[in-house]
Short mmCIF file of C-alpha atoms in Angstrom, two decimals:
data_model
loop_
_atom_site.label_atom_id
_atom_site.label_comp_id
_atom_site.label_asym_id
_atom_site.label_seq_id
_atom_site.Cartn_x
_atom_site.Cartn_y
_atom_site.Cartn_z
CA MET J 33 -37.80 10.70 -58.46
CA LYS J 34 -35.46 12.74 -56.59
CA LYS J 35 -37.71 14.14 -54.43
CA SER J 36 -39.10 11.01 -53.25
CA VAL J 37 -35.46 9.70 -52.53
CA LEU J 38 -34.72 12.74 -50.69
CA ILE J 39 -37.83 11.93 -48.52
CA LEU J 40 -37.08 8.47 -47.81
CA GLY J 41 -33.70 9.49 -46.84
CA TRP J 42 -34.97 11.97 -44.39
CA VAL J 43 -37.13 9.22 -42.99
CA ALA J 44 -34.51 7.08 -42.33
CA MET J 45 -32.49 9.59 -40.80
CA MET J 46 -35.42 10.33 -38.58
CA MET J 47 -35.84 6.35 -37.96
CA VAL J 48 -31.83 6.11 -37.10
CA MET J 49 -32.15 9.46 -34.56
CA VAL J 50 -35.40 7.67 -32.60
CA SER J 51 -33.41 4.20 -32.72
CA CYS J 52 -30.56 5.91 -31.18
CA LYS J 53 -32.88 7.71 -28.48
CA ASN J 54 -34.86 4.64 -28.11
CA ALA J 55 -32.26 1.98 -28.09
CA GLY J 56 -33.21 -1.48 -27.34
CA ASN J 57 -37.10 -0.89 -28.53
CA GLY J 58 -38.33 -0.51 -24.78
CA GLN J 59 -36.01 -3.81 -23.85
CA LEU J 60 -33.42 -4.02 -21.15
CA VAL J 61 -30.31 -3.76 -22.69
CA GLY J 62 -28.17 -1.74 -20.52
CA VAL J 63 -25.88 1.43 -21.05
CA GLU J 64 -24.28 1.49 -24.21
CA ASN J 65 -21.00 2.35 -24.72
CA ARG J 66 -19.41 1.57 -21.72
CA GLN J 67 -15.54 1.54 -21.48
CA GLU J 68 -14.03 -1.66 -22.54
CA TYR J 69 -11.71 -2.63 -19.43
CA VAL J 70 -8.57 -5.00 -20.09
CA GLU J 71 -6.40 -6.09 -16.99
CA VAL J 72 -2.78 -5.16 -17.21
CA VAL J 73 -0.15 -6.44 -15.40
CA PRO J 74 0.81 -4.33 -12.68
CA PHE J 75 4.49 -3.51 -13.07
CA GLY J 76 6.83 -5.84 -10.73
CA MET J 77 3.87 -7.85 -9.77
CA LYS J 78 2.83 -11.50 -10.10
CA ILE J 79 -0.85 -12.95 -10.19
CA ILE J 80 -1.77 -15.16 -7.24
CA PRO J 81 -4.46 -17.70 -8.11
CA LEU J 82 -7.62 -18.04 -6.19
CA GLY J 83 -7.36 -21.25 -3.67
CA HIS J 84 -8.10 -22.98 -0.77
CA PHE J 85 -5.85 -24.48 1.52
CA LEU J 86 -5.16 -25.47 5.24
CA MET J 87 -3.89 -22.17 7.29
CA GLY J 88 -1.35 -22.69 10.00
CA GLY J 89 -0.97 -26.01 11.14
CA GLY J 90 2.95 -26.02 11.36
CA GLU J 91 5.54 -27.80 13.08
CA ALA J 92 5.29 -27.80 16.62
CA ASP J 93 4.57 -24.80 18.58
CA ALA J 94 7.72 -24.04 19.77
CA THR J 95 7.38 -20.70 21.51
CA TYR J 96 3.87 -22.34 23.32
CA SER J 97 1.83 -19.40 22.32
CA GLN J 98 -0.96 -21.31 20.87
CA THR J 99 -1.36 -19.33 18.02
CA TYR J 100 -1.05 -21.89 15.01
CA ALA J 101 -4.39 -23.45 14.89
CA ALA J 102 -4.84 -25.06 11.55
CA LYS J 103 -7.61 -23.59 9.87
CA ASN J 104 -9.70 -24.18 6.52
CA VAL J 105 -9.56 -20.88 4.53
CA THR J 106 -10.47 -19.78 1.22
CA VAL J 107 -8.59 -16.76 -0.89
CA GLN J 108 -9.81 -14.81 -4.03
CA SER J 109 -7.13 -14.32 -6.60
CA PHE J 110 -4.56 -10.73 -6.22
CA TRP J 111 -1.28 -9.47 -7.65
CA MET J 112 1.31 -9.34 -5.02
CA ASP J 113 4.92 -7.52 -5.84
CA GLU J 114 7.51 -9.93 -6.63
CA THR J 115 9.86 -8.47 -3.77
CA GLU J 116 10.16 -6.43 -0.87
CA ILE J 117 9.59 -2.73 -1.51
CA THR J 118 13.33 -1.63 -2.02
CA ASN J 119 14.61 1.61 -1.11
CA ASN J 120 14.81 3.15 -4.56
CA GLU J 121 10.98 2.64 -4.71
CA TYR J 122 10.47 3.88 -1.25
CA ARG J 123 12.36 6.80 -2.15
CA GLN J 124 10.56 7.95 -4.90
CA PHE J 125 7.85 8.16 -2.74
CA VAL J 126 9.87 10.46 -0.42
CA MET J 127 11.03 12.76 -3.30
CA TRP J 128 7.14 12.95 -4.16
CA VAL J 129 6.32 14.16 -1.08
CA ARG J 130 9.73 16.44 -0.67
CA ASP J 131 8.19 17.77 -4.14
CA SER J 132 4.62 18.39 -3.32
CA ILE J 133 5.75 20.52 -0.19
CA ALA J 134 8.00 22.69 -2.43
CA HIS J 135 5.24 23.28 -4.75
CA VAL J 136 3.09 24.48 -2.22
CA LEU J 137 5.72 26.69 -0.32
CA LEU J 138 6.60 28.19 -3.84
CA GLY J 139 3.27 28.50 -4.49
CA ASP J 140 2.23 30.31 -0.86
CA ALA J 141 4.75 32.60 -1.44
CA GLU J 142 4.14 33.74 -4.82
CA VAL J 143 8.06 34.50 -5.10
CA GLU J 144 7.78 34.43 -8.89
CA ASP J 145 6.20 36.63 -11.38
CA GLU J 146 3.62 34.27 -12.56
CA ASN J 147 3.14 32.02 -9.82
CA GLU J 148 2.49 28.36 -11.70
CA HIS J 149 2.82 25.83 -8.67
CA TYR J 150 -0.90 25.85 -8.06
CA LEU J 151 -3.43 24.94 -11.17
CA LYS J 152 -5.56 27.83 -12.23
CA TYR J 153 -8.96 27.34 -14.01
CA ARG J 154 -12.29 29.67 -14.49
CA ARG J 155 -15.19 28.48 -12.91
CA GLY J 156 -18.31 30.59 -11.97
CA GLU J 157 -21.30 32.79 -13.06
CA ASN J 158 -19.51 35.64 -14.29
CA GLU J 159 -16.85 35.31 -16.76
CA GLY J 160 -14.11 37.26 -14.42
CA ASP J 161 -14.77 34.70 -11.69
CA VAL J 162 -11.36 32.28 -11.11
CA ILE J 163 -11.35 29.65 -8.69
CA GLU J 164 -7.88 28.86 -7.75
CA PRO J 165 -7.86 25.54 -5.67
CA LYS J 166 -4.37 24.38 -3.90
CA ARG J 167 -3.97 21.77 -6.65
CA ILE J 168 -0.57 21.34 -7.67
CA ASN J 169 0.59 21.66 -11.34
CA TRP J 170 3.37 19.08 -11.36
CA ARG J 171 4.37 20.30 -14.94
CA THR J 172 5.88 23.54 -13.23
CA PRO J 173 9.79 22.50 -12.16
CA ILE J 174 11.32 23.53 -9.31
CA TYR J 175 14.41 25.50 -9.37
CA TRP J 176 16.68 23.95 -6.80
CA ASP J 177 19.48 25.74 -7.98
CA SER J 178 17.92 29.45 -8.42
CA ASP J 179 19.70 32.44 -7.96
CA ASN J 180 16.75 34.11 -6.44
CA GLU J 181 17.56 34.59 -2.87
CA GLU J 182 13.61 34.76 -1.97
CA TYR J 183 13.17 31.59 -3.98
CA GLN J 184 16.00 29.70 -2.15
CA ALA J 185 14.87 31.61 1.34
CA VAL J 186 11.41 29.54 0.63
CA LEU J 187 13.14 26.18 -0.18
CA GLU J 188 15.42 26.26 3.19
CA ASN J 189 12.55 25.21 5.01
CA LEU J 190 13.08 21.77 3.70
CA TYR J 191 16.78 21.19 4.55
CA SER J 192 18.07 20.74 8.01
CA SER J 193 21.12 23.33 7.52
CA PRO J 194 22.02 26.46 5.38
CA ALA J 195 22.60 26.00 1.86
CA GLY J 196 25.72 28.30 1.82
CA ASN J 197 27.86 28.13 -1.34
CA GLU J 198 27.77 24.31 -1.57
CA ARG J 199 23.70 23.98 -2.99
CA TYR J 200 25.44 20.20 -4.51
CA TYR J 201 25.99 19.09 -0.78
CA HIS J 202 22.79 20.93 0.74
CA TYR J 203 20.36 19.16 -1.81
CA LYS J 204 21.26 15.67 -1.31
CA ALA J 205 18.48 13.71 0.26
CA LYS J 206 20.05 12.69 3.88
CA ASP J 207 19.84 16.77 4.35
CA LEU J 208 16.38 16.67 4.27
CA ASN J 209 14.37 18.54 7.15
CA VAL J 210 12.71 14.92 7.65
CA LYS J 211 10.31 16.49 10.04
CA MET J 212 8.47 18.10 7.41
CA LEU J 213 7.86 14.99 5.07
CA ASN J 214 4.10 14.65 6.40
CA PHE J 215 2.07 12.97 3.77
CA GLU J 216 -1.57 14.04 4.18
CA TYR J 217 -4.27 11.49 2.87
CA TRP J 218 -8.03 10.43 3.37
CA TRP J 219 -8.98 6.72 3.30
CA THR J 220 -12.57 5.35 3.67
CA ASP J 221 -13.03 2.83 6.21
CA ARG J 222 -15.69 0.69 5.33
CA ARG J 223 -16.01 -1.35 8.40
CA ALA J 224 -16.09 0.97 11.10
CA TYR J 225 -18.99 3.26 11.64
CA ARG J 226 -18.79 7.20 12.32
CA ASP J 227 -21.65 8.68 14.40
CA PRO J 228 -22.32 12.08 12.25
CA GLU J 229 -23.01 13.83 15.14
CA ASP J 230 -20.23 12.82 16.83
CA PRO J 231 -17.37 12.10 14.64
CA GLU J 232 -15.37 10.83 17.90
CA VAL J 233 -17.40 7.96 18.64
CA MET J 234 -16.46 4.82 17.04
CA GLY J 235 -19.04 1.55 16.57
CA ALA J 236 -19.11 -1.79 15.47
CA ALA J 237 -18.83 -2.31 11.66
CA TYR J 238 -22.80 -2.53 11.18
CA LYS J 239 -25.48 -0.96 13.73
CA GLU J 240 -27.88 -3.33 13.11
CA PHE J 241 -28.27 -4.34 16.56
CA ASP J 242 -28.97 -1.12 17.97
CA ASN J 243 -32.40 -1.00 16.06
CA ASN J 244 -34.87 -2.11 18.62
CA ASP J 245 -37.97 -2.67 15.95
CA PRO J 246 -38.56 -6.85 16.30
CA SER J 247 -40.27 -6.72 13.16
CA THR J 248 -37.56 -5.22 10.82
CA LYS J 249 -35.28 -7.74 12.38
CA ASP J 250 -37.25 -10.44 11.41
CA MET J 251 -36.84 -9.38 7.98
CA GLY J 252 -33.33 -8.76 7.95
CA MET J 253 -33.55 -5.39 7.40
CA PHE J 254 -31.80 -2.55 10.21
CA SER J 255 -32.59 1.11 9.70
CA ASN J 256 -29.36 1.89 11.42
CA ARG J 257 -26.97 0.15 9.15
CA PRO J 258 -24.72 2.46 7.78
CA THR J 259 -24.73 2.42 4.08
CA ALA J 260 -24.20 4.81 1.25
CA TYR J 261 -27.34 5.44 0.95
CA ASN J 262 -28.26 6.65 4.42
CA GLN J 263 -24.88 7.98 5.69
CA GLY J 264 -23.37 9.20 2.87
CA LYS J 265 -19.08 8.47 2.47
CA LYS J 266 -18.37 11.29 5.28
CA PRO J 267 -18.91 9.08 8.27
CA PHE J 268 -16.36 6.47 7.05
CA LEU J 269 -13.71 8.98 5.92
CA ARG J 270 -10.68 8.72 7.97
CA LYS J 271 -7.81 11.40 7.82
CA GLU J 272 -4.33 10.21 8.43
CA VAL J 273 -1.06 12.53 8.58
CA VAL J 274 2.55 10.41 8.73
CA ASN J 275 5.95 11.38 8.48
CA ILE J 276 7.11 9.08 5.98
CA TYR J 277 10.69 9.04 6.03
CA PRO J 278 11.97 5.91 7.43
CA ASP J 279 13.48 5.45 10.76
CA THR J 280 17.27 5.15 9.87
CA LEU J 281 18.41 5.08 13.45
CA CYS J 282 16.66 1.80 13.90
CA TRP J 283 20.00 -0.34 13.36
CA ILE J 284 21.27 0.75 16.50
CA HIS J 285 18.06 1.33 18.44
CA ASP J 286 17.50 -2.81 17.71
CA PHE J 287 21.12 -3.92 19.02
CA THR J 288 22.50 -2.32 21.82
CA TYR J 289 26.20 -2.32 22.22
CA SER J 290 26.48 -3.27 18.39
CA PHE J 291 28.09 -1.50 15.61
CA ASN J 292 25.88 -0.77 13.04
CA GLU J 293 26.30 3.13 12.84
CA PRO J 294 27.49 3.08 9.14
CA LEU J 295 24.06 1.79 8.43
CA THR J 296 22.17 4.83 9.82
CA GLU J 297 24.44 7.02 7.47
CA ASN J 298 24.19 5.10 4.18
CA TYR J 299 21.60 2.54 4.18
CA PHE J 300 18.99 4.37 2.90
CA SER J 301 20.42 7.52 1.32
CA HIS J 302 23.54 5.62 -0.75
CA PRO J 303 23.04 4.38 -4.16
CA ARG J 304 25.05 1.20 -3.06
CA TYR J 305 21.76 -0.04 -1.42
CA ASP J 306 19.25 0.93 -4.08
CA ASP J 307 18.00 -2.64 -4.39
CA TYR J 308 17.98 -3.60 -0.83
CA PRO J 309 14.73 -3.93 1.07
CA VAL J 310 13.62 -0.97 2.88
CA VAL J 311 13.49 -0.84 6.58
CA GLY J 312 12.52 1.23 9.55
CA VAL J 313 9.21 1.44 8.00
CA SER J 314 6.54 1.48 10.49
CA TRP J 315 2.95 -0.16 9.41
CA LYS J 316 1.44 3.42 9.69
CA GLN J 317 4.25 4.63 6.98
CA ALA J 318 3.82 1.46 4.89
CA ARG J 319 -0.10 1.71 4.70
CA ALA J 320 0.80 5.59 3.50
CA PHE J 321 2.90 4.17 0.75
CA CYS J 322 0.24 2.15 -0.42
CA ALA J 323 -2.26 5.00 -0.55
CA TRP J 324 -0.04 7.26 -2.36
CA ARG J 325 1.08 4.52 -4.97
CA THR J 326 -2.80 3.75 -5.34
CA GLN J 327 -3.08 7.93 -6.25
CA LEU J 328 -0.11 7.99 -8.26
CA ARG J 329 -1.33 5.01 -10.23
CA ASN J 330 -5.38 6.26 -10.89
CA THR J 331 -4.41 9.88 -11.44
CA TYR J 332 -2.50 8.60 -14.23
CA LEU J 333 -5.52 6.50 -15.61
CA THR J 334 -8.18 9.06 -15.04
CA SER J 335 -5.80 11.57 -16.99
CA ARG J 336 -6.45 9.42 -20.06
CA ASP J 337 -10.08 8.55 -19.39
CA TRP J 338 -9.17 5.16 -18.48
CA ALA J 339 -11.21 2.99 -15.51
CA PHE J 340 -9.40 2.87 -12.29
CA GLU J 341 -8.05 -0.27 -10.76
CA ASN J 342 -8.13 -1.41 -7.20
CA GLU J 343 -6.34 0.01 -4.60
CA PHE J 344 -2.40 -1.13 -3.71
CA ARG J 345 -2.80 -2.49 -0.13
CA LEU J 346 -0.66 -4.45 2.34
CA PRO J 347 -1.52 -8.18 2.41
CA ASN J 348 -3.94 -9.43 5.05
CA GLU J 349 -2.27 -12.71 6.93
CA VAL J 350 -4.26 -15.24 4.63
CA GLU J 351 -3.10 -13.99 1.11
CA TRP J 352 0.42 -13.25 2.82
CA GLU J 353 0.55 -17.04 3.67
CA TRP J 354 -1.16 -18.40 0.41
CA ALA J 355 1.25 -16.17 -1.59
CA ALA J 356 4.25 -18.12 0.50
CA ARG J 357 3.24 -21.33 0.46
CA ALA J 358 2.50 -21.86 -3.42
CA THR J 359 3.61 -25.55 -3.08
CA PRO J 360 0.82 -26.68 -0.42
CA ASN J 361 1.44 -28.86 2.92
CA ASN J 362 5.39 -27.62 3.00
CA PRO J 363 6.72 -25.63 5.78
CA TYR J 364 8.85 -23.14 3.61
CA PRO J 365 8.24 -21.09 0.42
CA TRP J 366 10.31 -23.47 -1.61
CA GLY J 367 8.48 -26.72 -0.94
CA GLY J 368 11.31 -28.46 0.83
CA PRO J 369 11.21 -29.50 4.31
CA TYR J 370 14.71 -27.78 5.11
CA ALA J 371 16.28 -24.34 4.97
CA SER J 372 19.08 -25.58 2.82
CA THR J 373 20.00 -27.76 -0.21
CA ASN J 374 21.27 -31.38 0.29
CA LYS J 375 24.60 -29.44 -0.75
CA GLY J 376 24.06 -27.36 2.32
CA CYS J 377 23.57 -24.33 0.55
CA PHE J 378 21.13 -22.35 2.20
CA LEU J 379 17.79 -21.08 0.73
CA GLY J 380 17.32 -18.14 2.03
CA ASN J 381 18.73 -15.24 4.28
CA PHE J 382 18.42 -15.49 7.72
CA LYS J 383 20.60 -16.81 10.99
CA PRO J 384 21.51 -20.36 10.38
CA GLU J 385 23.35 -23.11 12.19
CA ARG J 386 24.23 -21.58 15.82
CA GLY J 387 24.30 -18.20 14.96
CA ASN J 388 26.35 -17.61 12.21
CA TYR J 389 25.04 -14.54 10.07
CA SER J 390 27.39 -14.53 7.49
CA ALA J 391 26.49 -18.58 6.52
CA ASP J 392 23.86 -17.94 3.70
CA GLY J 393 26.12 -14.85 2.36
CA GLY J 394 24.71 -11.82 4.10
CA VAL J 395 25.21 -10.32 7.45
CA GLN J 396 22.28 -8.26 7.58
CA THR J 397 19.81 -7.36 4.71
CA ILE J 398 20.79 -8.60 0.76
CA ILE J 399 19.71 -7.21 -2.33
CA VAL J 400 16.29 -8.22 -3.10
CA ALA J 401 15.74 -11.56 -5.61
CA HIS J 402 18.81 -12.58 -4.53
CA PHE J 403 17.53 -16.41 -3.85
CA HIS J 404 15.18 -18.41 -5.85
CA PRO J 405 11.82 -17.22 -6.08
CA ASN J 406 8.91 -20.10 -4.91
CA ASP J 407 6.36 -21.25 -7.37
CA TRP J 408 4.06 -18.18 -7.77
CA GLY J 409 7.46 -15.83 -8.89
CA LEU J 410 7.80 -14.19 -5.63
CA TYR J 411 11.26 -13.66 -3.91
CA ASP J 412 12.35 -13.38 -0.67
CA MET J 413 9.19 -14.85 1.15
CA ALA J 414 11.06 -16.20 3.89
CA GLY J 415 14.08 -14.13 5.18
CA ASN J 416 16.06 -10.97 4.29
CA VAL J 417 13.48 -8.86 5.80
CA ALA J 418 10.09 -9.92 7.73
CA GLU J 419 6.90 -8.28 6.13
CA TRP J 420 4.12 -6.10 7.91
CA CYS J 421 0.54 -7.42 7.27
CA GLU J 422 -2.84 -5.60 7.37
CA ASP J 423 -4.08 -7.55 10.06
CA ALA J 424 -4.11 -6.90 13.84
CA TYR J 425 -2.59 -9.10 16.08
CA ASN J 426 -4.89 -11.32 18.24
CA GLU J 427 -3.66 -14.87 19.40
CA SER J 428 -7.13 -16.40 18.77
CA ALA J 429 -8.03 -14.48 15.70
CA TYR J 430 -7.99 -17.97 13.53
CA ASN J 431 -11.06 -19.46 16.12
CA PHE J 432 -13.14 -16.60 14.94
CA ALA J 433 -12.42 -15.00 11.56
CA HIS J 434 -14.40 -16.12 8.68
CA ASP J 435 -12.80 -18.71 6.44
CA LEU J 436 -13.29 -16.45 3.17
CA ASN J 437 -10.48 -13.92 2.57
CA MET J 438 -9.97 -14.03 6.48
CA VAL J 439 -8.97 -11.16 7.92
CA TYR J 440 -9.03 -9.36 11.56
CA THR J 441 -8.56 -5.64 11.75
CA TYR J 442 -8.48 -2.91 14.42
CA TYR J 443 -7.23 0.57 13.79
CA ALA J 444 -5.81 1.33 16.96
CA LYS J 445 -5.85 5.19 18.17
CA GLU J 446 -3.08 6.98 19.80
CA SER J 447 -4.92 6.46 23.00
CA ASP J 448 -5.35 2.51 22.72
CA PRO J 449 -3.22 0.44 25.19
CA PRO J 450 0.01 -0.75 23.19
CA THR J 451 -1.86 -4.22 22.86
CA LEU J 452 -4.01 -2.87 20.68
CA LYS J 453 -1.30 -1.77 18.36
CA ARG J 454 0.29 -4.92 17.46
CA LYS J 455 0.37 -5.81 13.98
CA VAL J 456 1.05 -9.27 12.32
CA VAL J 457 4.65 -9.71 10.80
CA ARG J 458 5.26 -12.82 8.67
CA GLY J 459 8.55 -14.42 6.99
CA GLY J 460 11.19 -13.91 9.25
CA SER J 461 14.25 -11.86 8.57
CA TRP J 462 17.93 -11.89 8.27
CA LYS J 463 18.06 -11.99 12.40
CA ASP J 464 15.72 -14.74 12.64
CA ILE J 465 16.49 -18.50 12.99
CA SER J 466 14.96 -20.77 10.49
CA TYR J 467 12.17 -21.48 12.75
CA TYR J 468 10.23 -17.88 11.87
CA MET J 469 10.80 -18.63 8.25
CA GLN J 470 7.84 -20.72 8.11
CA ASN J 471 4.71 -20.06 6.19
CA GLY J 472 2.63 -20.66 9.10
CA VAL J 473 4.68 -18.93 11.74
CA ARG J 474 3.12 -15.41 13.01
CA SER J 475 4.66 -12.76 14.81
CA TYR J 476 3.85 -9.38 15.73
CA CYS J 477 5.08 -5.81 15.95
CA TYR J 478 3.83 -2.30 16.85
CA GLN J 479 1.96 -0.54 14.24
CA ASP J 480 3.97 3.33 14.97
CA THR J 481 7.56 1.30 15.31
CA GLY J 482 10.02 0.84 12.64
CA LYS J 483 12.75 -2.19 12.69
CA SER J 484 15.75 -2.93 10.81
CA TYR J 485 14.57 -6.10 10.27
CA ILE J 486 10.92 -5.42 9.12
CA GLY J 487 9.89 -4.31 5.17
CA PHE J 488 6.66 -4.67 3.50
CA ARG J 489 5.38 -5.59 0.00
CA CYS J 490 1.81 -4.37 -1.94
CA VAL J 491 -0.87 -6.30 -3.19
CA GLN J 492 -3.81 -5.68 -5.36
CA THR J 493 -7.44 -7.54 -5.61
CA TYR J 494 -7.84 -8.81 -9.24
CA LEU J 495 -10.87 -6.90 -10.99
CA GLY J 496 -13.42 -9.10 -12.34
CA ARG J 497 -13.52 -13.01 -12.51
CA ASN J 498 -11.09 -14.73 -10.48
CA TYR J 499 -7.48 -15.59 -11.99
CA GLY J 500 -7.18 -19.53 -12.56
CA ASP J 501 -6.68 -22.17 -10.19
CA ARG J 502 -3.65 -24.55 -9.57
CA THR J 503 -4.66 -26.09 -13.26
CA THR J 504 -5.29 -23.00 -15.08
CA SER J 505 -2.89 -20.60 -13.24
CA SER J 506 -1.46 -19.64 -16.73
CA ASN J 507 -4.74 -18.63 -18.50
CA VAL J 508 -6.48 -15.40 -17.80
CA TYR J 509 -10.31 -16.26 -18.87
#
């Protein structure tokens, strides 16, 4: 009896092993044990539900620029920062770049007995093979006040003046050698095609029209169309090296014969301005910040073997306007037709009345989230600082861009004329009249220029099913 029980147990175990090996009994059941993903609300962001609206078509075209033609568009769900990126948030980026450079300098110099600034791991055919890639070990501390003269000599490169005996003053952020704060990253330009045989040649988004075989064209098949199958990822990769320190002199560059010198010294470095919107950041620097923020978040997720999230990025123009509108068919984010209440209280930080900058409570920028949010919970979508969008500026973009998640992009090279380097700016700022605060009004600035009245905020496309609509925006389903 005992023997038969053992035999039955052995048979049952073999059947379990076979069933695990051949899950689904030959049926199509998908891959088992897939990681479950739960959407986590990104810190400091609000959900913007999917929707459809009439873009543009605001009040009279005061500038006669013919750029406000109405267009019906549809937008997918996305997350958006509830405020503009602040000085202190951007400073985290600056300090991360500073520390990464310090680790590399110390790692290359090998001034310590045990160089732990780079990660080391063993790999290879032989046991003694050690590969030491330049991957920073962030757990290794940087001893800014070290008494080691060789150690300090290496760190001197990061600062613009000799340390002497006043290290406390020397290591303040404003003494950084900002010329060294270059952030290097790669991004995938999925819209462009790069010929692998000549990387300098850029083509259109797809090369299907270069195919001369009419039979494949009739079938909708394009042998030259770049895909992950026939090109790999390399032809789409772009390398960027961006100096990420804000242009603190923008306060005097933008306003000649105007005393703004105290802001050049203190606005980005002083703790009093930590919760003010960062300015002097170019479009290129804003995109570099988004790339760093993506890397920071996904590195954390992958370290815990969790699924990654969509990348952080600048909002495209239609996303920005949809997020600003919240309440449809009104010119301003707060929903009403006026820039002040019936008691005369202004609803944003701009240039009211006949040029009285101080009438709304602020002469230049003010702390973020000072005024009430719009119906999506977003602050300062009008006024305080204008905001960069992803789109290249084209006066007629509304006429040819698609009506689904509309975006018009052009990544200008250094050799391109200034006209091709224009990027869309939305929302109006502390120096603008109320006209530029309207939801549908668009302007532009050049991609490599930082201004004292332009900041930015990030968005992140919602993963999975679209989030809600106007009647179900309080539920995730």
